[in-house]
CSV table of C-alpha atoms in Angstrom, one decimal:
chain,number,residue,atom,x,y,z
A,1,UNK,CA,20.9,16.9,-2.4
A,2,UNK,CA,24.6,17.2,-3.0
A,3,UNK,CA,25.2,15.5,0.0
A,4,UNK,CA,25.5,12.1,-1.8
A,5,UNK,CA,29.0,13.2,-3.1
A,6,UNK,CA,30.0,14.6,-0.6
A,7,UNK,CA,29.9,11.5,1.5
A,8,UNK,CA,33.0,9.2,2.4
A,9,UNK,CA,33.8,6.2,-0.1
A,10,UNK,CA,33.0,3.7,2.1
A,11,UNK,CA,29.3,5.1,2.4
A,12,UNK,CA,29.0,5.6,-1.2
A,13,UNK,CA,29.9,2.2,-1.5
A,14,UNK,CA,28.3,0.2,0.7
A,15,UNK,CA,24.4,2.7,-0.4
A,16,UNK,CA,25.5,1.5,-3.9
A,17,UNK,CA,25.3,-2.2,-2.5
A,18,UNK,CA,22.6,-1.9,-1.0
A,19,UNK,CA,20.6,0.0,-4.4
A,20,UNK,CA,22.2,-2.5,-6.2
A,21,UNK,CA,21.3,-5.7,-4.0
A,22,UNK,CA,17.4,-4.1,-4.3
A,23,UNK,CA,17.5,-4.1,-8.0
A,24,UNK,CA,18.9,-7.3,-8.5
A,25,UNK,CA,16.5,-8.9,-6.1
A,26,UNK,CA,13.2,-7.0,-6.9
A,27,UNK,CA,13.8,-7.5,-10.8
A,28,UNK,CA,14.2,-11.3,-9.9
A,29,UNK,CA,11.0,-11.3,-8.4
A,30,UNK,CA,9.2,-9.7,-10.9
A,31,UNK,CA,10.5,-11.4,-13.8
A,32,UNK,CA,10.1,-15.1,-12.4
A,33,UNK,CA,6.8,-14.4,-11.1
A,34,UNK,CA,5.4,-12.0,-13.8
A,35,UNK,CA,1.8,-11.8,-14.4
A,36,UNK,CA,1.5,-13.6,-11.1
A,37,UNK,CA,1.3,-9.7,-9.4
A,38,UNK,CA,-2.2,-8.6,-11.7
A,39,UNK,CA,-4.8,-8.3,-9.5
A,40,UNK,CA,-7.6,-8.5,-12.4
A,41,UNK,CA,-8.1,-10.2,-15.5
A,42,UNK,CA,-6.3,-8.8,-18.4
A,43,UNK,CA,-9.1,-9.7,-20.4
A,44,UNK,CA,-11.9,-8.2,-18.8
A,45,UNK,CA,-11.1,-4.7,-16.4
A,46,UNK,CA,-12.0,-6.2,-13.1
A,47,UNK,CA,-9.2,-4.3,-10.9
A,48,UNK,CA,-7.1,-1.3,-10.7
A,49,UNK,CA,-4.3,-2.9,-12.5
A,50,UNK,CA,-6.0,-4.2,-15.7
A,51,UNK,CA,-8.0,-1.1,-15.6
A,52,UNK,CA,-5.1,1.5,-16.2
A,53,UNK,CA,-3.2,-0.9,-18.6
A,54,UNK,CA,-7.0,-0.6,-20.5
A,55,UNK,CA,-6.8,3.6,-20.1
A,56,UNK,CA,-3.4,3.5,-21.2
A,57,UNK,CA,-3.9,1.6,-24.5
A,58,UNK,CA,-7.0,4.0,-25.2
A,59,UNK,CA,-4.9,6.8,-24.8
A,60,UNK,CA,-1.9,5.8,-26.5
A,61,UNK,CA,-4.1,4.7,-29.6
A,62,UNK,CA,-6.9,7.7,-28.7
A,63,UNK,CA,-6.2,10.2,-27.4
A,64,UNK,CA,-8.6,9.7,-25.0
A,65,UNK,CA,-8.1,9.3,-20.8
A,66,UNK,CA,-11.0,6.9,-19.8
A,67,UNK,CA,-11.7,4.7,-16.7
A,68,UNK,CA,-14.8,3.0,-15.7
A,69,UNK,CA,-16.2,3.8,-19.1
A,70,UNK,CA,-15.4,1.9,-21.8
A,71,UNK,CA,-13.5,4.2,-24.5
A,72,UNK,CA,-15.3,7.5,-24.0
A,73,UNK,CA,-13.9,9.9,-21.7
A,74,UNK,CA,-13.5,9.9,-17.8
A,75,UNK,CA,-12.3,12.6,-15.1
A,76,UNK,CA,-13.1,9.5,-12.9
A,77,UNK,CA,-9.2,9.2,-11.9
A,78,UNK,CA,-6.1,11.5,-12.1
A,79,UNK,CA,-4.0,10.7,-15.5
A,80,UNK,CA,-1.0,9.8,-14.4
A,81,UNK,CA,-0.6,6.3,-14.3
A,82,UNK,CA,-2.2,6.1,-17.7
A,83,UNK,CA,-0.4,8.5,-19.0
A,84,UNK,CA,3.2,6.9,-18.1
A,85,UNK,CA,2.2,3.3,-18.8
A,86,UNK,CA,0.5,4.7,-21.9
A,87,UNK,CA,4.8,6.0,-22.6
A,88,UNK,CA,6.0,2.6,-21.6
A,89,UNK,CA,3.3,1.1,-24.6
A,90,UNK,CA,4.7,3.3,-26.7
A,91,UNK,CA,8.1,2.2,-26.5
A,92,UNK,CA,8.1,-1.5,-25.8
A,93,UNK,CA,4.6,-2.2,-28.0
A,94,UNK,CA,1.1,-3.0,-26.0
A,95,UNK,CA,1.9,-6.6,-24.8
A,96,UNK,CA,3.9,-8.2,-22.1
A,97,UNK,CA,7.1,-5.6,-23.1
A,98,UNK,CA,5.8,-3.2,-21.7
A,99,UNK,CA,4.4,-4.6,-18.8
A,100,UNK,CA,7.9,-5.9,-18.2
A,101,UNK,CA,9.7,-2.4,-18.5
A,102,UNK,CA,7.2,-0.5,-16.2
A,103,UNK,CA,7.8,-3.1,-13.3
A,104,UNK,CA,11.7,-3.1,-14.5
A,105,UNK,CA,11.1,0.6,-14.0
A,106,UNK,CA,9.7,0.1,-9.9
A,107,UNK,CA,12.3,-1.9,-9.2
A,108,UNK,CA,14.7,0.9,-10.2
A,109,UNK,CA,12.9,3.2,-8.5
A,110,UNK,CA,12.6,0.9,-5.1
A,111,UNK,CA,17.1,0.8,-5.4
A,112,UNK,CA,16.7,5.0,-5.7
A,113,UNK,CA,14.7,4.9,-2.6
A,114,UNK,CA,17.5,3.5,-0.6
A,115,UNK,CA,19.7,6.9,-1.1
A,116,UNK,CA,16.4,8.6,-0.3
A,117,UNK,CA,15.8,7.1,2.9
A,118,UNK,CA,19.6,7.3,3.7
A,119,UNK,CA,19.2,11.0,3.2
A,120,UNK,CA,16.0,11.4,5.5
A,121,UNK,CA,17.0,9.1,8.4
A,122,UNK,CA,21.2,10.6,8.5
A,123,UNK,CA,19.4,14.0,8.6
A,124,UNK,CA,16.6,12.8,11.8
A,125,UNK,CA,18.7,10.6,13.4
A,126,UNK,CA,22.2,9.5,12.9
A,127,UNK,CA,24.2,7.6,10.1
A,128,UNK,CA,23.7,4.5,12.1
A,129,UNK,CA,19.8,4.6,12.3
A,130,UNK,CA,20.1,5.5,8.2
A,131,UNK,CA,22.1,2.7,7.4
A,132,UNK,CA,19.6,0.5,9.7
A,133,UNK,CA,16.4,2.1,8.1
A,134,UNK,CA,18.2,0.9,4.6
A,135,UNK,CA,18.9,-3.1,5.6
A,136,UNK,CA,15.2,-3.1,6.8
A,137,UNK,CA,13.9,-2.0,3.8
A,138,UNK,CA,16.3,-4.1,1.7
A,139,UNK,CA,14.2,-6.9,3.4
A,140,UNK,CA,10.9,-5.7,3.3
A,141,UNK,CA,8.8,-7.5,1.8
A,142,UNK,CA,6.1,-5.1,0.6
A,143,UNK,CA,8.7,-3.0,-1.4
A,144,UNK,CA,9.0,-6.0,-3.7
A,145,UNK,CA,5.4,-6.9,-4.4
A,146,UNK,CA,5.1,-2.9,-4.6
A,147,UNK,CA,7.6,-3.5,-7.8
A,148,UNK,CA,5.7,-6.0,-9.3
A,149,UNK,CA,2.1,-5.0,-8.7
A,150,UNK,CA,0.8,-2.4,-11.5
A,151,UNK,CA,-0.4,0.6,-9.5
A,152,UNK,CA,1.0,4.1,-8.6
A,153,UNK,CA,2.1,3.5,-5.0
A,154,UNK,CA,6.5,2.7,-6.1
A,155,UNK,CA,6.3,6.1,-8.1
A,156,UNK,CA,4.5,8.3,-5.2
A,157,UNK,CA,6.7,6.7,-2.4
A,158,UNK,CA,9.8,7.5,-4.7
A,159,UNK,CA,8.3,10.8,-5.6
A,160,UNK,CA,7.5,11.5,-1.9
A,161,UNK,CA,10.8,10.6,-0.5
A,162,UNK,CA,12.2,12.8,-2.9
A,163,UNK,CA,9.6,15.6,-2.1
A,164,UNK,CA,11.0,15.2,1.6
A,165,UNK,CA,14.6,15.7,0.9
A,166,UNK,CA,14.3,18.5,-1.3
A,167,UNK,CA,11.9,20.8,1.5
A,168,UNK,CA,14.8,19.7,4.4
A,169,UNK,CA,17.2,20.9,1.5
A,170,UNK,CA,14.7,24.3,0.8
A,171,UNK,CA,14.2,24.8,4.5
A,172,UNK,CA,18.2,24.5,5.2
A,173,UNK,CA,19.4,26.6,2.8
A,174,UNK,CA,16.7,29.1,2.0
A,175,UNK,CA,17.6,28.6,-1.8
A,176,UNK,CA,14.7,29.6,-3.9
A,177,UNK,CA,15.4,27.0,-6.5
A,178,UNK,CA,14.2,24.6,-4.2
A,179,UNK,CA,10.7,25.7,-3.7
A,180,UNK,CA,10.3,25.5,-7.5
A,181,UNK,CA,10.9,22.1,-7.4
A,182,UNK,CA,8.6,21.5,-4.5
A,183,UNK,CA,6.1,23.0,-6.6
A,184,UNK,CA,7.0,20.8,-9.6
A,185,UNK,CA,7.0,17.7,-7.2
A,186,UNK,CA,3.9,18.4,-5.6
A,187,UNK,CA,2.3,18.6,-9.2
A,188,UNK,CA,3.6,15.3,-10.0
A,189,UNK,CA,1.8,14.2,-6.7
A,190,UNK,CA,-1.3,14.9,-7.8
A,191,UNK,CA,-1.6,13.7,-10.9
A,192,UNK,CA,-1.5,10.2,-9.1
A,193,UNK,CA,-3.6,11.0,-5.9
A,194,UNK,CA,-4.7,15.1,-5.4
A,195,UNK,CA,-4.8,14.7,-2.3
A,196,UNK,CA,-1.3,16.0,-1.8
A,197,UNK,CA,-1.7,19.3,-2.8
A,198,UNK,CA,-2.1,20.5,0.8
A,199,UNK,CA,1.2,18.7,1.9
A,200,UNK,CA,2.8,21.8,1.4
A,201,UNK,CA,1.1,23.3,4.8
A,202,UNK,CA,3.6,21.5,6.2
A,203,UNK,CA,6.2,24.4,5.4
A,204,UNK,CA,4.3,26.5,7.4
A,205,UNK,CA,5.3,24.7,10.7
A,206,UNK,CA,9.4,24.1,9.6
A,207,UNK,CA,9.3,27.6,8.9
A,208,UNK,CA,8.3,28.6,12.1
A,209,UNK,CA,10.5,26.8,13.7
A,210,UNK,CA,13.5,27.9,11.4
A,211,UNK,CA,12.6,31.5,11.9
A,212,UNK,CA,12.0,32.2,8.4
A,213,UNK,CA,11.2,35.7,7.4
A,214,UNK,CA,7.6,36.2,6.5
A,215,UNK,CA,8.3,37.7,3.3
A,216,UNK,CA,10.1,34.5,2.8
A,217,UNK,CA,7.0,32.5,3.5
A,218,UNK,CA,5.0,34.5,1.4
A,219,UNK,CA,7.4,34.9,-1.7
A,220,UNK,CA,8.2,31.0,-1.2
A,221,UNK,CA,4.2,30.3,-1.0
A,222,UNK,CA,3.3,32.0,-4.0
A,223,UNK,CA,6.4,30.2,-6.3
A,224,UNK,CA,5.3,27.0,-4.9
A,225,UNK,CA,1.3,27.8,-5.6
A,226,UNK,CA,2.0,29.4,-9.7
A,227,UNK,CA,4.3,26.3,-10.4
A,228,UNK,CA,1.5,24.0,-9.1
A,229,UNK,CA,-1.3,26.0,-11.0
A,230,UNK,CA,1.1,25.7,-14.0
A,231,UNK,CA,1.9,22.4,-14.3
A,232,UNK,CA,-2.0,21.2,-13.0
A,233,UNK,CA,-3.4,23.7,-16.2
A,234,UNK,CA,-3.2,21.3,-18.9
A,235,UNK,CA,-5.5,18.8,-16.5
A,236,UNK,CA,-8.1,21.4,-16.1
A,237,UNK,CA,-7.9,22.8,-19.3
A,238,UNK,CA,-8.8,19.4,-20.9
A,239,UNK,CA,-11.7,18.7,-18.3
A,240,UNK,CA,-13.2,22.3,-19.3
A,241,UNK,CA,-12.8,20.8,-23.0
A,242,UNK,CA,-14.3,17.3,-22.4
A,243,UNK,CA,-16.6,17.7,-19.9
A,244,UNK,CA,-17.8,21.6,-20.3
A,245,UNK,CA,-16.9,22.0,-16.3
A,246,UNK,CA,-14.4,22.7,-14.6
A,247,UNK,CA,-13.5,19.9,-12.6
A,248,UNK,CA,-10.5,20.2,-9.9
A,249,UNK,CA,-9.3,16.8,-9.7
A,250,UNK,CA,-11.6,14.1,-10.5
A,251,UNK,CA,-15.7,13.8,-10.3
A,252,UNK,CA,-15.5,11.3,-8.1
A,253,UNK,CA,-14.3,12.9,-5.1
A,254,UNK,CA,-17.5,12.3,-2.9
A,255,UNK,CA,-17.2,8.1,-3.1
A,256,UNK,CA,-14.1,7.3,-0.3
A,257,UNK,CA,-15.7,9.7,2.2
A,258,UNK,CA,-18.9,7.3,1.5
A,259,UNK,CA,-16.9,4.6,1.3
A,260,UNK,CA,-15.4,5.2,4.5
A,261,UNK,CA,-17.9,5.5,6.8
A,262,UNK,CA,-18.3,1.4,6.4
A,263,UNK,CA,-17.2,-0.4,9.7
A,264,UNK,CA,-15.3,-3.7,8.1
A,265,UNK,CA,-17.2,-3.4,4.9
A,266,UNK,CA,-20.4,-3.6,6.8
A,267,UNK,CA,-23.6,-1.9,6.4
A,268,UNK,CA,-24.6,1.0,8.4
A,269,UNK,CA,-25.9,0.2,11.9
A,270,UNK,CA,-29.4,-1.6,12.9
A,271,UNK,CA,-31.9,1.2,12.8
A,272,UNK,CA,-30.0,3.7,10.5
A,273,UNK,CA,-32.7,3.0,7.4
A,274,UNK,CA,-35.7,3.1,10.0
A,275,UNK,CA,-34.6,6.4,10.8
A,276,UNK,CA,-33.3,7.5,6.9
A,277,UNK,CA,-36.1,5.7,5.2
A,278,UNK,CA,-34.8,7.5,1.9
A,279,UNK,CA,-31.9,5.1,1.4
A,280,UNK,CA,-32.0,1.5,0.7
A,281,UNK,CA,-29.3,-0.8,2.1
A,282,UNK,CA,-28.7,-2.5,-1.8
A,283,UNK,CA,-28.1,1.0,-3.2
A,284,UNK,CA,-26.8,3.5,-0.6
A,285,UNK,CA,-23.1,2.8,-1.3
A,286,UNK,CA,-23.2,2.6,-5.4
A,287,UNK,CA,-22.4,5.8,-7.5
A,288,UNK,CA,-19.8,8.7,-7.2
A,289,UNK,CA,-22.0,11.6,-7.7
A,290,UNK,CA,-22.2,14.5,-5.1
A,291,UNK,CA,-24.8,12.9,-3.1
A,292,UNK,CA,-22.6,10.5,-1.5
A,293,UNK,CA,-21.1,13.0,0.8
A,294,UNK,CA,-24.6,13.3,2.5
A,295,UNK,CA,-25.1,10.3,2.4
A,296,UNK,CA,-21.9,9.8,4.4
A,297,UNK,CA,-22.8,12.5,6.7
A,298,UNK,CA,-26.1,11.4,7.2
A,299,UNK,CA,-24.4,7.6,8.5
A,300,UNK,CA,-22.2,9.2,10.5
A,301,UNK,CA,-24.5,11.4,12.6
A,302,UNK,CA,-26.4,8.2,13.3
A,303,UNK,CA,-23.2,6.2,13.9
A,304,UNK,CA,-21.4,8.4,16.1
A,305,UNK,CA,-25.2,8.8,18.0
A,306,UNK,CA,-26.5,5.1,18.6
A,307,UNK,CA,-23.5,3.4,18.2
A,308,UNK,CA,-21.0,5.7,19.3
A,309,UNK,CA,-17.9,3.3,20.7
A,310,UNK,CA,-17.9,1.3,17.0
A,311,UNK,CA,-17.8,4.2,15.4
A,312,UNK,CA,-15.0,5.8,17.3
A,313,UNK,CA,-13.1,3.2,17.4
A,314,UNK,CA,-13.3,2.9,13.3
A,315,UNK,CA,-12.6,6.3,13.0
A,316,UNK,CA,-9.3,6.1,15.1
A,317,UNK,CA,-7.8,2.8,15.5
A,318,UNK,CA,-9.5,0.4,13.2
A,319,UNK,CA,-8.4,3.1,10.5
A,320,UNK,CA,-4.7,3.2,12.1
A,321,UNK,CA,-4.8,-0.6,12.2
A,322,UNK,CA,-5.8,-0.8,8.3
A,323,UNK,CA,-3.8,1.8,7.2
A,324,UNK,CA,-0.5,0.3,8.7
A,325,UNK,CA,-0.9,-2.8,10.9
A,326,UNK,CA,-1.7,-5.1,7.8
A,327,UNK,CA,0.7,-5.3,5.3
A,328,UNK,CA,0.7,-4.1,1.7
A,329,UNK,CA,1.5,-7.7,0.5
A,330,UNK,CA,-1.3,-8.9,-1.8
A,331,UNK,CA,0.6,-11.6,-3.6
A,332,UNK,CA,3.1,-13.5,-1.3
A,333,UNK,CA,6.8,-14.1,-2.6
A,334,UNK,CA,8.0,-17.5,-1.4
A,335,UNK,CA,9.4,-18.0,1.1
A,336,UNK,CA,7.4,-15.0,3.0
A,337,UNK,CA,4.0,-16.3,3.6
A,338,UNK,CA,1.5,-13.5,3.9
A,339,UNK,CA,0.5,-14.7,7.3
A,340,UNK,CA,4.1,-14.3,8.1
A,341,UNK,CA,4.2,-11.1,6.8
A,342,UNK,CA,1.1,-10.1,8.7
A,343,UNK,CA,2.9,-11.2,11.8
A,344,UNK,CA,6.1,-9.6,11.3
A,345,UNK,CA,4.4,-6.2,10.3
A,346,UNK,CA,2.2,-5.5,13.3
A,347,UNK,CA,6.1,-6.3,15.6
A,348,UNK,CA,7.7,-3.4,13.0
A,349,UNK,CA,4.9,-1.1,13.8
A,350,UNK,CA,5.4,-2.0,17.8
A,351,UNK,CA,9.0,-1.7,17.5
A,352,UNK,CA,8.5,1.8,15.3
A,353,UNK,CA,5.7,3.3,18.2
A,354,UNK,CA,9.0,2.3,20.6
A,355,UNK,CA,11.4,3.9,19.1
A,356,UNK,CA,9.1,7.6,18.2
A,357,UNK,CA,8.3,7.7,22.0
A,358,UNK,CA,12.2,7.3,22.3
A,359,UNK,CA,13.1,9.7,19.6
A,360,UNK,CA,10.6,12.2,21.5
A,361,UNK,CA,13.1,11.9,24.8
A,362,UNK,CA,16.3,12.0,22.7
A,363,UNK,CA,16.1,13.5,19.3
A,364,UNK,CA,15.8,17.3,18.8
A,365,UNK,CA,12.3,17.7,17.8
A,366,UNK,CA,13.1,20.1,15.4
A,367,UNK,CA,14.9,17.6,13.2
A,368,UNK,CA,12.1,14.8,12.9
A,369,UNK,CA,9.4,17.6,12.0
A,370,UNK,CA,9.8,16.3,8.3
A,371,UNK,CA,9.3,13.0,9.1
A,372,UNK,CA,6.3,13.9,11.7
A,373,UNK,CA,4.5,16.0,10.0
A,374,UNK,CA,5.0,14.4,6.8
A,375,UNK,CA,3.7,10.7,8.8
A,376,UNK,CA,0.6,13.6,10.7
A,377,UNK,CA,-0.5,14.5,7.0
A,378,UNK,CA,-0.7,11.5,4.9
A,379,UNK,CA,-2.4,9.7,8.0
A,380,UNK,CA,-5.2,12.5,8.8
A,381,UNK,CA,-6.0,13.0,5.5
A,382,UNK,CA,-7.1,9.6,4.8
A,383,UNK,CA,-8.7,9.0,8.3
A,384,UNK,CA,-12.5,10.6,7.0
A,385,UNK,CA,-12.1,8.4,4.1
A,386,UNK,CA,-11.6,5.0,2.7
A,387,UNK,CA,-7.9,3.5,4.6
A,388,UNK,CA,-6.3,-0.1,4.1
A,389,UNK,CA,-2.8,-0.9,3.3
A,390,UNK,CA,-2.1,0.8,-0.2
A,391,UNK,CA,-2.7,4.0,0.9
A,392,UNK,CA,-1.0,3.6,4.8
A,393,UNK,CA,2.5,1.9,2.3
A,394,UNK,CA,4.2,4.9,1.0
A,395,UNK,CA,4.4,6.4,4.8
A,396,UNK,CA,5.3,3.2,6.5
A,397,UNK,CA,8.7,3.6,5.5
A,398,UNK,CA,8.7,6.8,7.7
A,399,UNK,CA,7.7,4.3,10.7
A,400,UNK,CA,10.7,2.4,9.7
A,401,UNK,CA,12.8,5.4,10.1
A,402,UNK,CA,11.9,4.8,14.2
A,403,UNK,CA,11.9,1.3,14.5
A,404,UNK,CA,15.7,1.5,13.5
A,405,UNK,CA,16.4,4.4,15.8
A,406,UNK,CA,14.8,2.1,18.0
A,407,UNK,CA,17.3,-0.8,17.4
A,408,UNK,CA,20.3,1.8,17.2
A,409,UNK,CA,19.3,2.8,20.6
A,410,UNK,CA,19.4,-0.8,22.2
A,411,UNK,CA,22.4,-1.5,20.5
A,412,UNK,CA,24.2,1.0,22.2
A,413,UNK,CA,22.5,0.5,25.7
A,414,UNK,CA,23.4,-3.6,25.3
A,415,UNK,CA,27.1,-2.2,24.6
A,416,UNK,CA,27.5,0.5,27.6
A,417,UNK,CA,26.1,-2.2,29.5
């Protein structure tokens, strides 16, 4: 990570542009168009958004983390967000200021990226694809209605970029200090979406290939596991409190494996209640309780059975297609239409298919395991459950990574030629 000062002036300089050009532009967005990004009604909890700036003023006046239930307690979602807009209320009061300072905040984080990405691309590629990966970002759209919108998804691609730095940095140099703060990063993870705990498996595989010393691995595994377990304690210790259970993560867990077994938002397939006659088609996708995972299984063994191609299809490309051929661009910022956007996303995610089957002839393969593996993980795990554009964003930036290898690559065969 200290490769930052190391670099030349000039690439210090023109990264700094480039952060600085984000900034400016993303907090211009969000301050002319303000409340133009909520999703819901900040008079009535009706989305996401309004919905954790509701658990955040309970909690900040409470003491109490709640969602989905009024002002009595939940394990329904992971506290983060609450918890850190519930910080921003505390500083800037419970009104528009701190609204304001939290998507302020995104915006900074969206210019931090841009050294991030500089850092992961220079490492796969070359300093040419990491400047290119940085003016396509600079210009994508998504990043800015990401700074605007109220949700978790700027902090975990931050956090995530960051997460991917320091393990190339860990792997590298074989510092243990580094594997502490993959443990501490990880953490952070999950206490916006638990399902990156696993994400360290990944290490597995780099270490592998780096020919690390198994009493390495295992020393490394178990610092990364007790800082985890550590920092994830207070979490359980409050749902043990609350709830008199322990409860992992949340108590929802079972509803976007449900949830995902719907082709397009559609019910299950003609004949599925003939032959299930214990489900009704107004009820079978409403609760969170444990039940929902048969339930899931249950449409799924009829699916893949009597309608076998749809639901292949779903489970592969139509998930693909959700997760990153439609843009995460809820709120269009003039000029950028969302049709546009919708256009110009599915001709990034060509371009970036182009350039990884290019990147498989030329680049060592040992240097884009980070990025592979790290695009392999957050892709599979959301392929059983629900996938659409918020949850493909924070890894489309890792697709950008090989669309401007891609163009790097063309550039130079247009100038041999």
């Amino acid at each position: 990570m200290t490769s930052f000062f190391s670099m030349d002036f000039k690439t210090k300089r023109t990264l700094l542009i480039m952060a600085f050009f984000v900034f400016l532009l993303s907090s211009f967005f969000v301050l002319a168009h303000h409340n133009y990004f909520l999703l819901g009604d900040l008079h009535k909890p009706n989305n996401d958004d309004v919905k954790y700036l509701h658990s955040a003023r309970v909690l900040l006046n409470e003491g109490t983390l709640t969602y989905n239930s009024g002002n009595d307690p939940s394990a329904f979602i992971m506290p983060g967000i609450s918890i850190i807009l519930a910080g921003f209320m505390a500083v800037f009061g419970e009104g528009d200021g701190a609204i304001i300072a939290f998507r302020l905040f995104q915006c900074m984080l969206q210019a931090i990226s841009i050294f991030l990405i500089f850092f992961i691309a220079r490492y796969t590629f070359n300093t040419r694809t990491a400047f290119i990966v940085c003016g396509i970002s600079m210009f994508y759209m998504p990043d800015y209605f990401s700074s605007g919108v109220i949700l978790s998804e700027t902090m975990f691609r931050t956090a995530l970029l960051l997460l991917v730095c320091i393990i190339i940095v860990a792997v590298e140099s074989g510092k243990t200090s580094w594997y502490i703060w993959i443990g501490i990063i990880v953490a952070f993870l999950a206490y916006f979406k638990p399902h990156a705990t696993l994400y360290p498996a990944i290490l597995l595989i780099l270490w592998w290939k780096h020919k690390v010393p198994w009493r390495d691995m295992v020393r490394y595994t178990f610092l990364i596991a007790g800082v985890y377990m550590v920092l994830l304690a207070p979490w359980w210790i409050r749902n043990m409190i609350t709830f008199d259970r322990f409860i992992l993560f949340t108590n929802s867990a079972g509803s976007p494996f449900l949830l995902g077994t719907r082709i397009n938002y559609q019910l299950p397939p003609a004949g599925f209640f003939d032959a299930y006659p214990q489900y009704d088609p107004k009820t079978i996708f409403a609760g969170s309780d444990g039940s929902a995972i048969s339930k899931g299984l249950d449409i799924l063994k009829y699916g893949f059975v009597y309608d076998t191609w749809n639901y292949v299809h779903w489970y592969t490309i139509g998930k693909l297609h959700n997760l990153y051929n439609i843009p995460y661009y809820w709120r269009p910022i003039w000029p950028i239409s969302r049709s546009f956007m919708n256009v110009a996303q599915v001709i990034v995610m060509g371009v970036s298919v182009l350039g990884i089957i290019w990147a498989f002839i030329r680049v060592p393969f040992t240097r884009m395991l980070p990025v592979l593996l790290t695009l392999a993980y957050f892709t599979a795990i959301y392929m059983p459950f629900v996938a659409f554009s918020r949850y493909g964003y924070p890894n489309v930036i890792f697709l950008l990574m090989f669309a401007a290898f891609f163009v790097d690559r063309l550039i130079a065969v247009v100038r041999n030629k």
